[in-house]
PDB file of C-alpha atoms and ligand atoms in Angstrom:
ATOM      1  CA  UNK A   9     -22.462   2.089 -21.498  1.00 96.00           C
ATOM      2  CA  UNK A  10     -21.602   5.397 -20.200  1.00 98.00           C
ATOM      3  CA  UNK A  11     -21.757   6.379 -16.484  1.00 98.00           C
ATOM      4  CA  UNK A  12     -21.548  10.006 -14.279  1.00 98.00           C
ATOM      5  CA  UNK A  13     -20.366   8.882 -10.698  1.00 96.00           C
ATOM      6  CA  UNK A  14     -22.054  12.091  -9.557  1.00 95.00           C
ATOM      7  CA  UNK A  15     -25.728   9.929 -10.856  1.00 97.00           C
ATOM      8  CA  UNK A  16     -24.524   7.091  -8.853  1.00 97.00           C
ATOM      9  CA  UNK A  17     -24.415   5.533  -5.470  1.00 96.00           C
ATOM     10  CA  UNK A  18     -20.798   5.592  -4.016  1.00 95.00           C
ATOM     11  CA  UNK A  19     -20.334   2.030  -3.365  1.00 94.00           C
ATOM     12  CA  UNK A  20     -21.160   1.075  -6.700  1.00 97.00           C
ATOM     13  CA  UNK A  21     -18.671   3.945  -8.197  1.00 97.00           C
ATOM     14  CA  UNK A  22     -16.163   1.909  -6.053  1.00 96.00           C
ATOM     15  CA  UNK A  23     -17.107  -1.107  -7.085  1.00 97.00           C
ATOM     16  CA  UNK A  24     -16.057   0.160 -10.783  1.00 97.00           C
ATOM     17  CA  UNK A  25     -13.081   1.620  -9.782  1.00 97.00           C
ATOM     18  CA  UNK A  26     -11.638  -1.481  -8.490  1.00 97.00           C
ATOM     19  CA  UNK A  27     -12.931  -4.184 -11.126  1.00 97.00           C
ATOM     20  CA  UNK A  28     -11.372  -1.539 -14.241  1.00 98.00           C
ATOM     21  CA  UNK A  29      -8.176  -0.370 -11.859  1.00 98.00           C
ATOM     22  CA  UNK A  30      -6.584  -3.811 -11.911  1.00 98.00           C
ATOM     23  CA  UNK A  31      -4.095  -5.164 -11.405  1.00 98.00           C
ATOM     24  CA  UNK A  32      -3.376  -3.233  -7.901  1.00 98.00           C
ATOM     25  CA  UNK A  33      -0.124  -3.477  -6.366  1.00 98.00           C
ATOM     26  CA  UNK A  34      -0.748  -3.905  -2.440  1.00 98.00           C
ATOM     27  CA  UNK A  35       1.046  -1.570   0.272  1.00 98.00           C
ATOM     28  CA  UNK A  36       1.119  -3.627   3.622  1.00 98.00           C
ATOM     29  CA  UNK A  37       1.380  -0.709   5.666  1.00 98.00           C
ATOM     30  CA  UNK A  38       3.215  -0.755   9.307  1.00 98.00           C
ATOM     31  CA  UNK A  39       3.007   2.064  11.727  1.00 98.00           C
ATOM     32  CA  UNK A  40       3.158   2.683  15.450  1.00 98.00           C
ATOM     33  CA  UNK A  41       0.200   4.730  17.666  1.00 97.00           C
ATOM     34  CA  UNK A  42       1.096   7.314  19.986  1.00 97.00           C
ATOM     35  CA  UNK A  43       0.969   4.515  22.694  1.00 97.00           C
ATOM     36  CA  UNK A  44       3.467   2.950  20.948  1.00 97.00           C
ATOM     37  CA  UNK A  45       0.889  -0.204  19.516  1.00 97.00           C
ATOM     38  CA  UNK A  46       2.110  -1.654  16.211  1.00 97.00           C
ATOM     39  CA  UNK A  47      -0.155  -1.153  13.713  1.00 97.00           C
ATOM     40  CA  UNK A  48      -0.346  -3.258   9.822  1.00 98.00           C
ATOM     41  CA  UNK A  49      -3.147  -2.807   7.287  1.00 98.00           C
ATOM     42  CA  UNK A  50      -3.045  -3.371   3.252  1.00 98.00           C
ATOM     43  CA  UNK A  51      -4.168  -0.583   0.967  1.00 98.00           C
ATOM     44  CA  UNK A  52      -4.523  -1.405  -2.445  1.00 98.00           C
ATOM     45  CA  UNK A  53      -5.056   2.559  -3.919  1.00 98.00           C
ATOM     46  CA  UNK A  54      -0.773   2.438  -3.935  1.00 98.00           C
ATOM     47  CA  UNK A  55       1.726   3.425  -6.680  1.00 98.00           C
ATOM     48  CA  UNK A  56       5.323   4.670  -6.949  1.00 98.00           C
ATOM     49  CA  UNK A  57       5.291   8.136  -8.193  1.00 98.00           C
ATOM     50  CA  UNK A  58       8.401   9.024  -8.800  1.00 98.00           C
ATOM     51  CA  UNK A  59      11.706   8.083  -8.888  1.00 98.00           C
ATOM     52  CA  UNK A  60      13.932  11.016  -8.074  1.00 98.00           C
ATOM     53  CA  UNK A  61      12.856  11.296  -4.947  1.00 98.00           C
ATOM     54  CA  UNK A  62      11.636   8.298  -4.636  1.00 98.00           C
ATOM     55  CA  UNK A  63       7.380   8.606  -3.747  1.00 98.00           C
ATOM     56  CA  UNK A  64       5.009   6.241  -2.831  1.00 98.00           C
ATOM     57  CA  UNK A  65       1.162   7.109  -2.214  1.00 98.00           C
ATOM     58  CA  UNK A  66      -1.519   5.676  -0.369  1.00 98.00           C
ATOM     59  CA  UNK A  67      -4.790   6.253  -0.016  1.00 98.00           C
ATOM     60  CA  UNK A  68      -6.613   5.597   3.546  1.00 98.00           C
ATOM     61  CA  UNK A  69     -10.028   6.249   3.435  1.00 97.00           C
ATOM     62  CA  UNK A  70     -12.304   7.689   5.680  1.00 94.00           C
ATOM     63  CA  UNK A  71     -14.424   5.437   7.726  1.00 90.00           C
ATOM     64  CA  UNK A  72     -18.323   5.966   7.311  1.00 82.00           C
ATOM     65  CA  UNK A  73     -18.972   5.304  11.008  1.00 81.00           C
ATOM     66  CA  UNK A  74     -17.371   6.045  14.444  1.00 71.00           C
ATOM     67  CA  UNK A  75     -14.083   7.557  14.268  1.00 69.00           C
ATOM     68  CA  UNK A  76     -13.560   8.785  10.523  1.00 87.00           C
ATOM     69  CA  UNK A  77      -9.499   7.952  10.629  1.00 94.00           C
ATOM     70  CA  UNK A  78      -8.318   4.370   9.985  1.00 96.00           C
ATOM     71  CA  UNK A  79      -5.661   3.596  12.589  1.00 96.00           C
ATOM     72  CA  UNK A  80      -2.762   3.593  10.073  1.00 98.00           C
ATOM     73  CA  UNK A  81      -3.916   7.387   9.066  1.00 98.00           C
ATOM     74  CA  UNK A  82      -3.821   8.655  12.883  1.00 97.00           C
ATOM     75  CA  UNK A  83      -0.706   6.939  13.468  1.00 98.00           C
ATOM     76  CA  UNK A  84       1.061   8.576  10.437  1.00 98.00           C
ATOM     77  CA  UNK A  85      -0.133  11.961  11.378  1.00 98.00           C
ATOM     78  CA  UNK A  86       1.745  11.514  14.592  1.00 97.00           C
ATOM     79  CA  UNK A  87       5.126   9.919  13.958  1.00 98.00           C
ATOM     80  CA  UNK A  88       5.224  11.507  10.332  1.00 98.00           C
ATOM     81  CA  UNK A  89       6.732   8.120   8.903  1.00 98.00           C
ATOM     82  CA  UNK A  90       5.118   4.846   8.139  1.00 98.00           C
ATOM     83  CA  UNK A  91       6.677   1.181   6.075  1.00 99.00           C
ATOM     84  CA  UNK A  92       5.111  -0.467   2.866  1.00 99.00           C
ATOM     85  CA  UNK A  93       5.940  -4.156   3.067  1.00 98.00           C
ATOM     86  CA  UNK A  94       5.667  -5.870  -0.227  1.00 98.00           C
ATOM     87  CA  UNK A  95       3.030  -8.914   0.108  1.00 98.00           C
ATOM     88  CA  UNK A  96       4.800 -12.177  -1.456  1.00 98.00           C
ATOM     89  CA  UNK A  97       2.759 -15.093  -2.297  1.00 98.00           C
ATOM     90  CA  UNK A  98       3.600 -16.300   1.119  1.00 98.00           C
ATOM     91  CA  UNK A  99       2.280 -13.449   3.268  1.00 98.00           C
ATOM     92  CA  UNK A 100      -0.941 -13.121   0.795  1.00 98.00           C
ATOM     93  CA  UNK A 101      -3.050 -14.555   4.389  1.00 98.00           C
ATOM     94  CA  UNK A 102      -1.209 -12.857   6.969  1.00 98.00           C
ATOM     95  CA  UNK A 103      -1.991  -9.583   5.174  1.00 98.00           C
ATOM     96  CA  UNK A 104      -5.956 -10.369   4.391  1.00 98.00           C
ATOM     97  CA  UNK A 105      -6.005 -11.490   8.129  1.00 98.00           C
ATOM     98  CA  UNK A 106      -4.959  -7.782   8.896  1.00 98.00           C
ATOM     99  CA  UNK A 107      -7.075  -6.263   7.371  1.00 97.00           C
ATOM    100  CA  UNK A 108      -9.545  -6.780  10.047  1.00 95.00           C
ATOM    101  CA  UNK A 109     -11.148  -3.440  11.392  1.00 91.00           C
ATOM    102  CA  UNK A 110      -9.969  -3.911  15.071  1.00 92.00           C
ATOM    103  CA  UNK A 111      -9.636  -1.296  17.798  1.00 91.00           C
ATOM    104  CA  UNK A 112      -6.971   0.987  17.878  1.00 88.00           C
ATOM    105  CA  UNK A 113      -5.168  -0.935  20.722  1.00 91.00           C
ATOM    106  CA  UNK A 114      -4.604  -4.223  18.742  1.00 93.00           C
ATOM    107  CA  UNK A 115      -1.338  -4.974  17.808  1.00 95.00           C
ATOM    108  CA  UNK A 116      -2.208  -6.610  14.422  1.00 95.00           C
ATOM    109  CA  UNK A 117       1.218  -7.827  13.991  1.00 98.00           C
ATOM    110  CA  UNK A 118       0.385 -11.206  15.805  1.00 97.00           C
ATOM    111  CA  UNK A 119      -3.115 -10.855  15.060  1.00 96.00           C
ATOM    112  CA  UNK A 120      -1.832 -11.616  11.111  1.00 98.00           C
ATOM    113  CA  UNK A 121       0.460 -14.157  12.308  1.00 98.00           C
ATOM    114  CA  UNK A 122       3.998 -11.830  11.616  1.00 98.00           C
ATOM    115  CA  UNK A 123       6.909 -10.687  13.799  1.00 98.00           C
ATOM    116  CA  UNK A 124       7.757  -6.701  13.580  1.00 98.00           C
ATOM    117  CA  UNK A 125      11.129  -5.496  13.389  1.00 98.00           C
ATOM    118  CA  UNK A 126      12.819  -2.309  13.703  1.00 98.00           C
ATOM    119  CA  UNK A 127      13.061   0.375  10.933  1.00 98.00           C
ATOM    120  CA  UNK A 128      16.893   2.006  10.736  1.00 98.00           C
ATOM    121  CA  UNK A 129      15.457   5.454  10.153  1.00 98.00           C
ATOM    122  CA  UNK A 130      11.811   5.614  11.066  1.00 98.00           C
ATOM    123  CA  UNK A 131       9.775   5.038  14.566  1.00 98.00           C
ATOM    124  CA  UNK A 132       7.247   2.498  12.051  1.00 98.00           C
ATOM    125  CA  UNK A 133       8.261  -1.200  12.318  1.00 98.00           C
ATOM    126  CA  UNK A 134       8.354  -3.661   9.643  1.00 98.00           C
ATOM    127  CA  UNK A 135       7.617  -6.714   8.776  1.00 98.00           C
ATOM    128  CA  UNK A 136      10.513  -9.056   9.309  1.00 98.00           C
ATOM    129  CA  UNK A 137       8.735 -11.799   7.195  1.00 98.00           C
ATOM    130  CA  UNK A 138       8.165  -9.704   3.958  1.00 98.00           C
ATOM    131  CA  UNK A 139      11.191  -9.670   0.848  1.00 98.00           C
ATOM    132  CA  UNK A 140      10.947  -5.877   0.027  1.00 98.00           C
ATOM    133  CA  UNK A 141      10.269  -2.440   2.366  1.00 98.00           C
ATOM    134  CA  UNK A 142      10.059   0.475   1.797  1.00 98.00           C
ATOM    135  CA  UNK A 143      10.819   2.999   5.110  1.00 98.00           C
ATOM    136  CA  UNK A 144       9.139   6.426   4.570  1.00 99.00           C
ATOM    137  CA  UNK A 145       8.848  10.202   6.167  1.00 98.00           C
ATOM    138  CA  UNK A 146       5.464  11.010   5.293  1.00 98.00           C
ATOM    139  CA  UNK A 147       5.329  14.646   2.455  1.00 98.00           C
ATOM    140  CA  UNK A 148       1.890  15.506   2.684  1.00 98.00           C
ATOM    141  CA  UNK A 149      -1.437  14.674   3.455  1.00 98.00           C
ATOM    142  CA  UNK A 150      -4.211  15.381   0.997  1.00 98.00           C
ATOM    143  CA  UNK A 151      -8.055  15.060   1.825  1.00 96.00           C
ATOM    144  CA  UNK A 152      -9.625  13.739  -1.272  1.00 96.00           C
ATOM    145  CA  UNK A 153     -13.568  14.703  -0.030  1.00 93.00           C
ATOM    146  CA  UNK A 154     -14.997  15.095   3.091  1.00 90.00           C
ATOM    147  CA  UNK A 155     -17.629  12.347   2.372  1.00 91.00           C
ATOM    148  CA  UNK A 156     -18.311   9.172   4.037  1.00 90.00           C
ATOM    149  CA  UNK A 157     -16.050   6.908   2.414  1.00 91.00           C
ATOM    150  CA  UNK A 158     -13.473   9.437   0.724  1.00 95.00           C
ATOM    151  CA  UNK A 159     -10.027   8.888   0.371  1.00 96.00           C
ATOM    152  CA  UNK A 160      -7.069  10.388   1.648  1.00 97.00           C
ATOM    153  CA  UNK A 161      -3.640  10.667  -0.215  1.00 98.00           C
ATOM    154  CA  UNK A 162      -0.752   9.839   1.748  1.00 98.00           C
ATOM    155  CA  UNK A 163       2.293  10.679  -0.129  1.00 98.00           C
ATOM    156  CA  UNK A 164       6.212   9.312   1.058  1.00 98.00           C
ATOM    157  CA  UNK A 165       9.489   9.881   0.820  1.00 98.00           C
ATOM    158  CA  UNK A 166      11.436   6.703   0.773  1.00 99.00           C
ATOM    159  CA  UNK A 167      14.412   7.012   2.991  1.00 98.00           C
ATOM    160  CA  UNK A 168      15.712   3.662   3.376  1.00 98.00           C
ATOM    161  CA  UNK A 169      15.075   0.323   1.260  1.00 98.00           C
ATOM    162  CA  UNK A 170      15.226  -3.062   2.349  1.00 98.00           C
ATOM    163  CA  UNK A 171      15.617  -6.269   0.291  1.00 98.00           C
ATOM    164  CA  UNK A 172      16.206 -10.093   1.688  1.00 98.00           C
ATOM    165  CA  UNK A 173      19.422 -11.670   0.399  1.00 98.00           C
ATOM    166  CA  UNK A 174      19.575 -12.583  -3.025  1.00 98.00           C
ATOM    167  CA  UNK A 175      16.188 -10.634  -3.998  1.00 98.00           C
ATOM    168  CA  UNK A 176      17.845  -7.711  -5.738  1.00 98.00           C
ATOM    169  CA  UNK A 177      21.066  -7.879  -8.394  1.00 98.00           C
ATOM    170  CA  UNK A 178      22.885  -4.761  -9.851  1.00 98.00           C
ATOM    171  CA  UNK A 179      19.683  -3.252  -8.982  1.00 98.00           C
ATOM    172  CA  UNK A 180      16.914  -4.911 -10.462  1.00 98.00           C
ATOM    173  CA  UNK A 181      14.243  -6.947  -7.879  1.00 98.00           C
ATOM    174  CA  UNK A 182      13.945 -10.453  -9.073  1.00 98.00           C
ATOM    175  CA  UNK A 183      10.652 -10.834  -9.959  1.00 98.00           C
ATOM    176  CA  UNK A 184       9.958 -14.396  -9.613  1.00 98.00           C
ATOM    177  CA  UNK A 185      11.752 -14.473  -6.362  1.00 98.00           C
ATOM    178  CA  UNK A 186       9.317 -11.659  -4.908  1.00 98.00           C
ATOM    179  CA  UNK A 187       6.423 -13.205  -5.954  1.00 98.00           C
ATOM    180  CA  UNK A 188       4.384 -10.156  -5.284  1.00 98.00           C
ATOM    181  CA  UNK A 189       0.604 -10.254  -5.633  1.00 98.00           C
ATOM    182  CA  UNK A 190      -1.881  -7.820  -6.794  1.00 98.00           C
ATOM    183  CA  UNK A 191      -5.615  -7.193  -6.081  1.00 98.00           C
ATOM    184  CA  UNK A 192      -8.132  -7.279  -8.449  1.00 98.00           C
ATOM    185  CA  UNK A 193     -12.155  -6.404  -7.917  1.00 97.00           C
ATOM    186  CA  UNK A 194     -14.142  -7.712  -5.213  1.00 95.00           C
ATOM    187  CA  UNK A 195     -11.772 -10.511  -2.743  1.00 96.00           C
ATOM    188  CA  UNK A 196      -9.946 -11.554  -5.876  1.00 98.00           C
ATOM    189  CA  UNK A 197      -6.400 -11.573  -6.010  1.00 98.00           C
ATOM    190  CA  UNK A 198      -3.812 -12.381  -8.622  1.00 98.00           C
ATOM    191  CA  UNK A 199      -0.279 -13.236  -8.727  1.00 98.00           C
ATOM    192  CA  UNK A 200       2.936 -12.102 -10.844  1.00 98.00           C
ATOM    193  CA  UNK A 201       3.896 -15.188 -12.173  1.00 97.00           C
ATOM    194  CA  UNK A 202       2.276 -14.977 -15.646  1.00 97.00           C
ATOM    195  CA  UNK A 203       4.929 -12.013 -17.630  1.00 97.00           C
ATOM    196  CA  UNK A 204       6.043 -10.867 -20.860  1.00 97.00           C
ATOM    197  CA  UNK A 205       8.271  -8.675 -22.051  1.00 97.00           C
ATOM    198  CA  UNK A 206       7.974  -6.074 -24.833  1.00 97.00           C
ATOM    199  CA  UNK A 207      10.966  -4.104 -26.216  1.00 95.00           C
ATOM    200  CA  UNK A 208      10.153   0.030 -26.273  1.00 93.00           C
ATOM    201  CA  UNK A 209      10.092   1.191 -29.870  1.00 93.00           C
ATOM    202  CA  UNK A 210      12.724   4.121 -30.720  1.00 87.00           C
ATOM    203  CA  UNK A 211      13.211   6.474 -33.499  1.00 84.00           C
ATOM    204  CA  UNK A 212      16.742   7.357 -35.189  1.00 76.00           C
ATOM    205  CA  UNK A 213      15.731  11.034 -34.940  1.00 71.00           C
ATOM    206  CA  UNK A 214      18.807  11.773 -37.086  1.00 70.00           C
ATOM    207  CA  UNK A 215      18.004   9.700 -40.075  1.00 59.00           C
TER     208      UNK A 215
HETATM  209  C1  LIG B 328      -6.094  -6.176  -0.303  1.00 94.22           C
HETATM  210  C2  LIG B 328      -6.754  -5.061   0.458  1.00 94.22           C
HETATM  211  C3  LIG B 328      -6.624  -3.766  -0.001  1.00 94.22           C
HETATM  212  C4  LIG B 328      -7.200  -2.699   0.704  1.00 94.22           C
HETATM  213  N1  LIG B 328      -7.029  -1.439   0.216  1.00 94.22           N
HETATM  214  C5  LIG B 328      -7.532  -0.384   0.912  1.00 94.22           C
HETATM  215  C6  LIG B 328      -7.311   0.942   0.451  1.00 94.22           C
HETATM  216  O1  LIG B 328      -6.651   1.199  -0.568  1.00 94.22           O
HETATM  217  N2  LIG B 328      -7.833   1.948   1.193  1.00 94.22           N
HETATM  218  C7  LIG B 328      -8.522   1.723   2.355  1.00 94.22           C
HETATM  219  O2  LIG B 328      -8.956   2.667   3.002  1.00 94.22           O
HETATM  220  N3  LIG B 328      -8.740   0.462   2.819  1.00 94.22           N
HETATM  221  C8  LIG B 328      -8.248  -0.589   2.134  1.00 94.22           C
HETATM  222  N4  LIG B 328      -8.430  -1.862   2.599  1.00 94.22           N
HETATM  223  C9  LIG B 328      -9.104  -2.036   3.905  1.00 94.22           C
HETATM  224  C10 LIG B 328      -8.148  -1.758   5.077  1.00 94.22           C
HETATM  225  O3  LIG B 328      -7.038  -2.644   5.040  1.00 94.22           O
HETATM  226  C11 LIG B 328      -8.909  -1.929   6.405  1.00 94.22           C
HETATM  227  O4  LIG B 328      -9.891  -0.905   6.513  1.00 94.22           O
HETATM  228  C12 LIG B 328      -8.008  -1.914   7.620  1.00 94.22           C
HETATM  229  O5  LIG B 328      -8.708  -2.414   8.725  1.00 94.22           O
HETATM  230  C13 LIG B 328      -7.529  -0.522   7.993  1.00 94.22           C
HETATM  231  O6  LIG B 328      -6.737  -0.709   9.139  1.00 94.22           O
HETATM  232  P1  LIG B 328      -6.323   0.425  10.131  1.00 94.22           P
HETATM  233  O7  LIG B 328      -7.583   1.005  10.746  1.00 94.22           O
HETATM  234  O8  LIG B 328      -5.489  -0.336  11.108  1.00 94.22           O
HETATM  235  O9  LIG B 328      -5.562   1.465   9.381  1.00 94.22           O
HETATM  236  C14 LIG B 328      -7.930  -2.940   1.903  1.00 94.22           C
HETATM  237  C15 LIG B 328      -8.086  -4.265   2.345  1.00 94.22           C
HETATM  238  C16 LIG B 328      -7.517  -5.317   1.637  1.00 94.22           C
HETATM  239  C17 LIG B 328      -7.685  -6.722   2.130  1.00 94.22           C
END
Protein backbone atom coordinates (compact mmCIF):
# COMPACT_ATOMS: atom_id res chain seq x y z
CA UNK A 1 0.00 0.00 0.00
CA UNK A 2 1.40 3.25 -0.92
CA UNK A 3 -0.07 6.63 0.18
CA UNK A 4 0.52 10.70 -0.89
CA UNK A 5 -0.67 12.71 2.28
CA UNK A 6 -1.25 15.53 -0.21
CA UNK A 7 -4.40 12.77 -1.72
CA UNK A 8 -5.53 12.47 1.76
CA UNK A 9 -7.65 13.94 4.45
CA UNK A 10 -5.46 15.40 7.33
CA UNK A 11 -6.83 13.55 10.16
CA UNK A 12 -6.30 10.37 8.63
CA UNK A 13 -2.49 11.42 7.62
CA UNK A 14 -2.34 11.89 11.46
CA UNK A 15 -3.81 9.02 12.28
CA UNK A 16 -0.74 7.24 10.32
CA UNK A 17 1.72 9.25 11.71
CA UNK A 18 1.00 8.27 15.16
CA UNK A 19 0.13 4.39 14.78
CA UNK A 20 3.88 4.02 12.56
CA UNK A 21 5.75 6.87 14.93
CA UNK A 22 5.65 4.68 18.03
CA UNK A 23 6.83 4.40 20.64
CA UNK A 24 6.53 8.34 21.57
CA UNK A 25 8.28 9.63 24.45
CA UNK A 26 5.78 12.18 26.25
CA UNK A 27 6.86 15.91 27.20
CA UNK A 28 4.52 17.02 30.16
CA UNK A 29 4.94 20.50 29.49
CA UNK A 30 4.67 23.34 32.40
CA UNK A 31 4.50 26.99 31.69
CA UNK A 32 3.13 30.16 33.20
CA UNK A 33 0.58 32.87 31.20
CA UNK A 34 1.24 36.40 31.25
CA UNK A 35 -1.25 36.51 34.25
CA UNK A 36 0.91 34.42 35.90
CA UNK A 37 -1.72 31.01 35.61
CA UNK A 38 0.21 27.72 35.65
CA UNK A 39 -0.21 25.99 32.75
CA UNK A 40 0.62 21.70 32.05
CA UNK A 41 -0.22 19.85 28.83
CA UNK A 42 1.52 16.51 27.29
CA UNK A 43 2.82 16.58 23.74
CA UNK A 44 3.81 13.48 22.38
CA UNK A 45 5.67 14.98 18.86
CA UNK A 46 9.00 15.31 21.53
CA UNK A 47 12.65 14.19 21.10
CA UNK A 48 16.11 15.17 22.37
CA UNK A 49 18.06 16.57 19.58
CA UNK A 50 21.15 17.02 20.62
CA UNK A 51 23.41 16.65 23.18
CA UNK A 52 25.96 19.42 23.09
CA UNK A 53 23.76 21.81 23.78
CA UNK A 54 21.45 19.92 25.07
CA UNK A 55 17.81 20.37 22.72
CA UNK A 56 14.57 19.23 23.20
CA UNK A 57 11.60 19.89 20.62
CA UNK A 58 8.05 20.03 20.78
CA UNK A 59 5.54 20.36 18.60
CA UNK A 60 2.17 22.37 19.64
CA UNK A 61 -0.20 22.39 17.10
CA UNK A 62 -2.47 24.78 15.90
CA UNK A 63 -6.00 24.58 17.02
CA UNK A 64 -8.66 24.25 14.11
CA UNK A 65 -11.17 26.47 15.93
CA UNK A 66 -11.22 29.66 18.11
CA UNK A 67 -7.94 30.86 19.08
CA UNK A 68 -5.28 28.97 16.81
CA UNK A 69 -2.47 28.89 19.85
CA UNK A 70 -2.67 26.13 22.50
CA UNK A 71 -2.11 27.80 25.87
CA UNK A 72 1.35 26.22 26.41
CA UNK A 73 2.43 27.90 22.84
CA UNK A 74 1.23 31.57 23.96
CA UNK A 75 2.72 31.16 27.22
CA UNK A 76 6.19 30.19 25.80
CA UNK A 77 6.17 33.03 23.40
CA UNK A 78 5.96 35.29 26.39
CA UNK A 79 8.28 34.08 29.14
CA UNK A 80 10.69 32.48 26.44
CA UNK A 81 11.19 29.31 28.79
CA UNK A 82 8.96 26.40 29.48
CA UNK A 83 9.68 22.58 31.72
CA UNK A 84 9.29 18.96 30.24
CA UNK A 85 8.37 16.73 33.16
CA UNK A 86 9.00 13.13 32.46
CA UNK A 87 5.55 11.08 32.93
CA UNK A 88 6.36 7.92 35.29
CA UNK A 89 3.98 5.15 35.46
CA UNK A 90 2.56 6.95 38.39
CA UNK A 91 1.66 10.31 36.85
CA UNK A 92 0.41 8.39 33.48
CA UNK A 93 -3.51 9.88 34.84
CA UNK A 94 -2.58 13.10 36.16
CA UNK A 95 -1.04 13.88 32.75
CA UNK A 96 -4.11 12.39 30.45
CA UNK A 97 -6.35 14.40 32.95
CA UNK A 98 -4.40 17.54 31.63
CA UNK A 99 -4.74 17.22 28.65
CA UNK A 100 -8.15 18.61 28.77
CA UNK A 101 -8.70 21.68 26.36
CA UNK A 102 -9.68 24.19 29.16
CA UNK A 103 -9.64 27.98 29.05
CA UNK A 104 -6.66 29.83 29.28
CA UNK A 105 -7.35 30.82 32.97
CA UNK A 106 -7.30 27.22 34.41
CA UNK A 107 -4.59 26.35 36.41
CA UNK A 108 -4.35 22.67 35.26
CA UNK A 109 -1.94 21.87 37.90
CA UNK A 110 -4.80 20.87 40.39
CA UNK A 111 -7.06 20.22 37.68
CA UNK A 112 -4.51 16.92 37.02
CA UNK A 113 -4.29 16.33 40.59
CA UNK A 114 -0.24 17.72 40.94
CA UNK A 115 1.49 20.38 43.06
CA UNK A 116 3.86 22.96 40.97
CA UNK A 117 7.09 23.95 42.18
CA UNK A 118 9.55 26.48 41.36
CA UNK A 119 12.11 26.25 38.48
CA UNK A 120 15.88 27.57 39.69
CA UNK A 121 16.40 29.30 36.37
CA UNK A 122 13.17 29.73 34.50
CA UNK A 123 9.70 31.73 35.33
CA UNK A 124 7.86 27.93 34.15
CA UNK A 125 7.05 25.75 37.22
CA UNK A 126 7.39 22.15 37.52
CA UNK A 127 5.99 19.39 38.56
CA UNK A 128 7.08 18.51 42.05
CA UNK A 129 5.57 14.94 41.66
CA UNK A 130 7.47 13.90 38.42
CA UNK A 131 11.32 11.92 38.73
CA UNK A 132 13.04 13.82 35.80
CA UNK A 133 12.79 17.78 34.37
CA UNK A 134 14.06 19.29 32.14
CA UNK A 135 14.12 23.49 32.64
CA UNK A 136 14.43 25.22 29.20
CA UNK A 137 14.97 28.89 27.44
CA UNK A 138 13.04 28.45 24.45
CA UNK A 139 15.72 28.78 20.70
CA UNK A 140 13.25 29.18 18.18
CA UNK A 141 9.93 28.87 17.05
CA UNK A 142 9.18 27.26 13.73
CA UNK A 143 5.64 27.28 11.99
CA UNK A 144 5.32 23.96 10.36
CA UNK A 145 2.03 25.13 7.96
CA UNK A 146 -0.40 27.56 8.36
CA UNK A 147 -3.24 24.93 8.13
CA UNK A 148 -5.83 23.98 10.52
CA UNK A 149 -4.20 21.49 12.52
CA UNK A 150 -0.37 22.18 11.68
CA UNK A 151 2.29 21.89 13.95
CA UNK A 152 4.62 24.12 15.43
CA UNK A 153 8.31 23.27 16.44
CA UNK A 154 9.33 24.45 19.67
CA UNK A 155 12.94 23.92 20.08
CA UNK A 156 14.93 24.27 23.90
CA UNK A 157 17.85 24.79 25.43
CA UNK A 158 18.13 22.83 28.58
CA UNK A 159 19.56 24.96 31.28
CA UNK A 160 19.05 23.13 34.35
CA UNK A 161 18.20 19.28 35.03
CA UNK A 162 16.45 17.84 37.77
CA UNK A 163 16.44 14.21 39.02
CA UNK A 164 14.71 12.75 42.45
CA UNK A 165 17.21 11.06 44.77
CA UNK A 166 18.57 7.94 43.77
CA UNK A 167 17.14 8.19 40.01
CA UNK A 168 20.43 9.02 38.34
CA UNK A 169 24.14 7.26 39.12
CA UNK A 170 27.51 8.45 37.56
CA UNK A 171 25.19 9.79 35.09
CA UNK A 172 23.03 7.31 33.72
CA UNK A 173 18.90 7.60 34.63
CA UNK A 174 17.82 4.35 36.07
CA UNK A 175 15.49 3.12 33.87
CA UNK A 176 13.35 0.93 35.85
CA UNK A 177 13.21 3.45 38.57
CA UNK A 178 11.74 6.16 36.03
CA UNK A 179 9.33 4.08 34.73
CA UNK A 180 8.64 6.41 31.90
CA UNK A 181 5.79 5.71 29.49
CA UNK A 182 5.35 6.24 25.89
CA UNK A 183 2.33 6.82 23.57
CA UNK A 184 1.42 4.77 20.94
CA UNK A 185 -1.65 5.35 18.20
CA UNK A 186 -5.00 6.28 19.13
CA UNK A 187 -5.41 6.47 23.53
CA UNK A 188 -2.93 3.64 23.77
CA UNK A 189 -0.08 3.87 25.88
CA UNK A 190 2.85 1.66 26.69
CA UNK A 191 5.34 1.35 29.32
CA UNK A 192 9.32 0.86 29.54
CA UNK A 193 9.46 -2.08 31.41
CA UNK A 194 9.89 -4.66 28.60
CA UNK A 195 14.10 -3.89 27.39
CA UNK A 196 16.95 -5.40 25.78
CA UNK A 197 20.14 -4.59 25.18
CA UNK A 198 22.25 -4.94 22.02
CA UNK A 199 26.04 -4.35 21.93
CA UNK A 200 27.09 -1.71 18.82
CA UNK A 201 29.19 -3.59 16.30
CA UNK A 202 32.83 -2.01 15.65
CA UNK A 203 35.46 -2.44 13.12
CA UNK A 204 39.39 -2.75 13.90
CA UNK A 205 39.95 -0.21 11.10
CA UNK A 206 43.67 -1.00 11.46
CA UNK A 207 43.61 -4.67 10.82
C1 LIG B 1 -0.34 11.72 25.46
C2 LIG B 1 -0.77 12.96 24.73
C3 LIG B 1 0.06 13.50 23.77
C4 LIG B 1 -0.29 14.67 23.10
N1 LIG B 1 0.58 15.17 22.17
C5 LIG B 1 0.28 16.34 21.54
C6 LIG B 1 1.20 16.91 20.62
O1 LIG B 1 2.30 16.39 20.37
N2 LIG B 1 0.85 18.08 20.04
C7 LIG B 1 -0.33 18.72 20.32
O2 LIG B 1 -0.59 19.78 19.78
N3 LIG B 1 -1.22 18.20 21.21
C8 LIG B 1 -0.94 17.04 21.83
N4 LIG B 1 -1.81 16.51 22.74
C9 LIG B 1 -3.02 17.29 23.08
C10 LIG B 1 -2.70 18.44 24.06
O3 LIG B 1 -2.17 17.93 25.27
C11 LIG B 1 -3.99 19.23 24.35
O4 LIG B 1 -4.41 19.90 23.16
C12 LIG B 1 -3.85 20.22 25.48
O5 LIG B 1 -5.12 20.63 25.90
C13 LIG B 1 -3.08 21.47 25.08
O6 LIG B 1 -3.07 22.27 26.24
P1 LIG B 1 -2.76 23.80 26.26
O7 LIG B 1 -3.80 24.52 25.43
O8 LIG B 1 -2.86 24.10 27.72
O9 LIG B 1 -1.39 24.02 25.71
C14 LIG B 1 -1.52 15.33 23.39
C15 LIG B 1 -2.38 14.75 24.34
C16 LIG B 1 -2.03 13.58 25.00
C17 LIG B 1 -2.95 12.99 26.01
Amino acid sequence: MTIYPEEENPRDIYKLMIGMVVPRPIAWVSTISERGVPNLAPFSFFNALSGDPPVVCFSPSRRPIGDSKKDTLRNLEFSRDFVVNIVSEHLAEAMNRSSEEVPEDVDEFPLAGVSSELATLVKSPMVREALAKMECRVRSILPLGDRPTSGVLVLGDVVCFHFAEGLVHNFRVDPAMLAAVGRMGGSTYCDTRNRFDLLRPSRNLKE
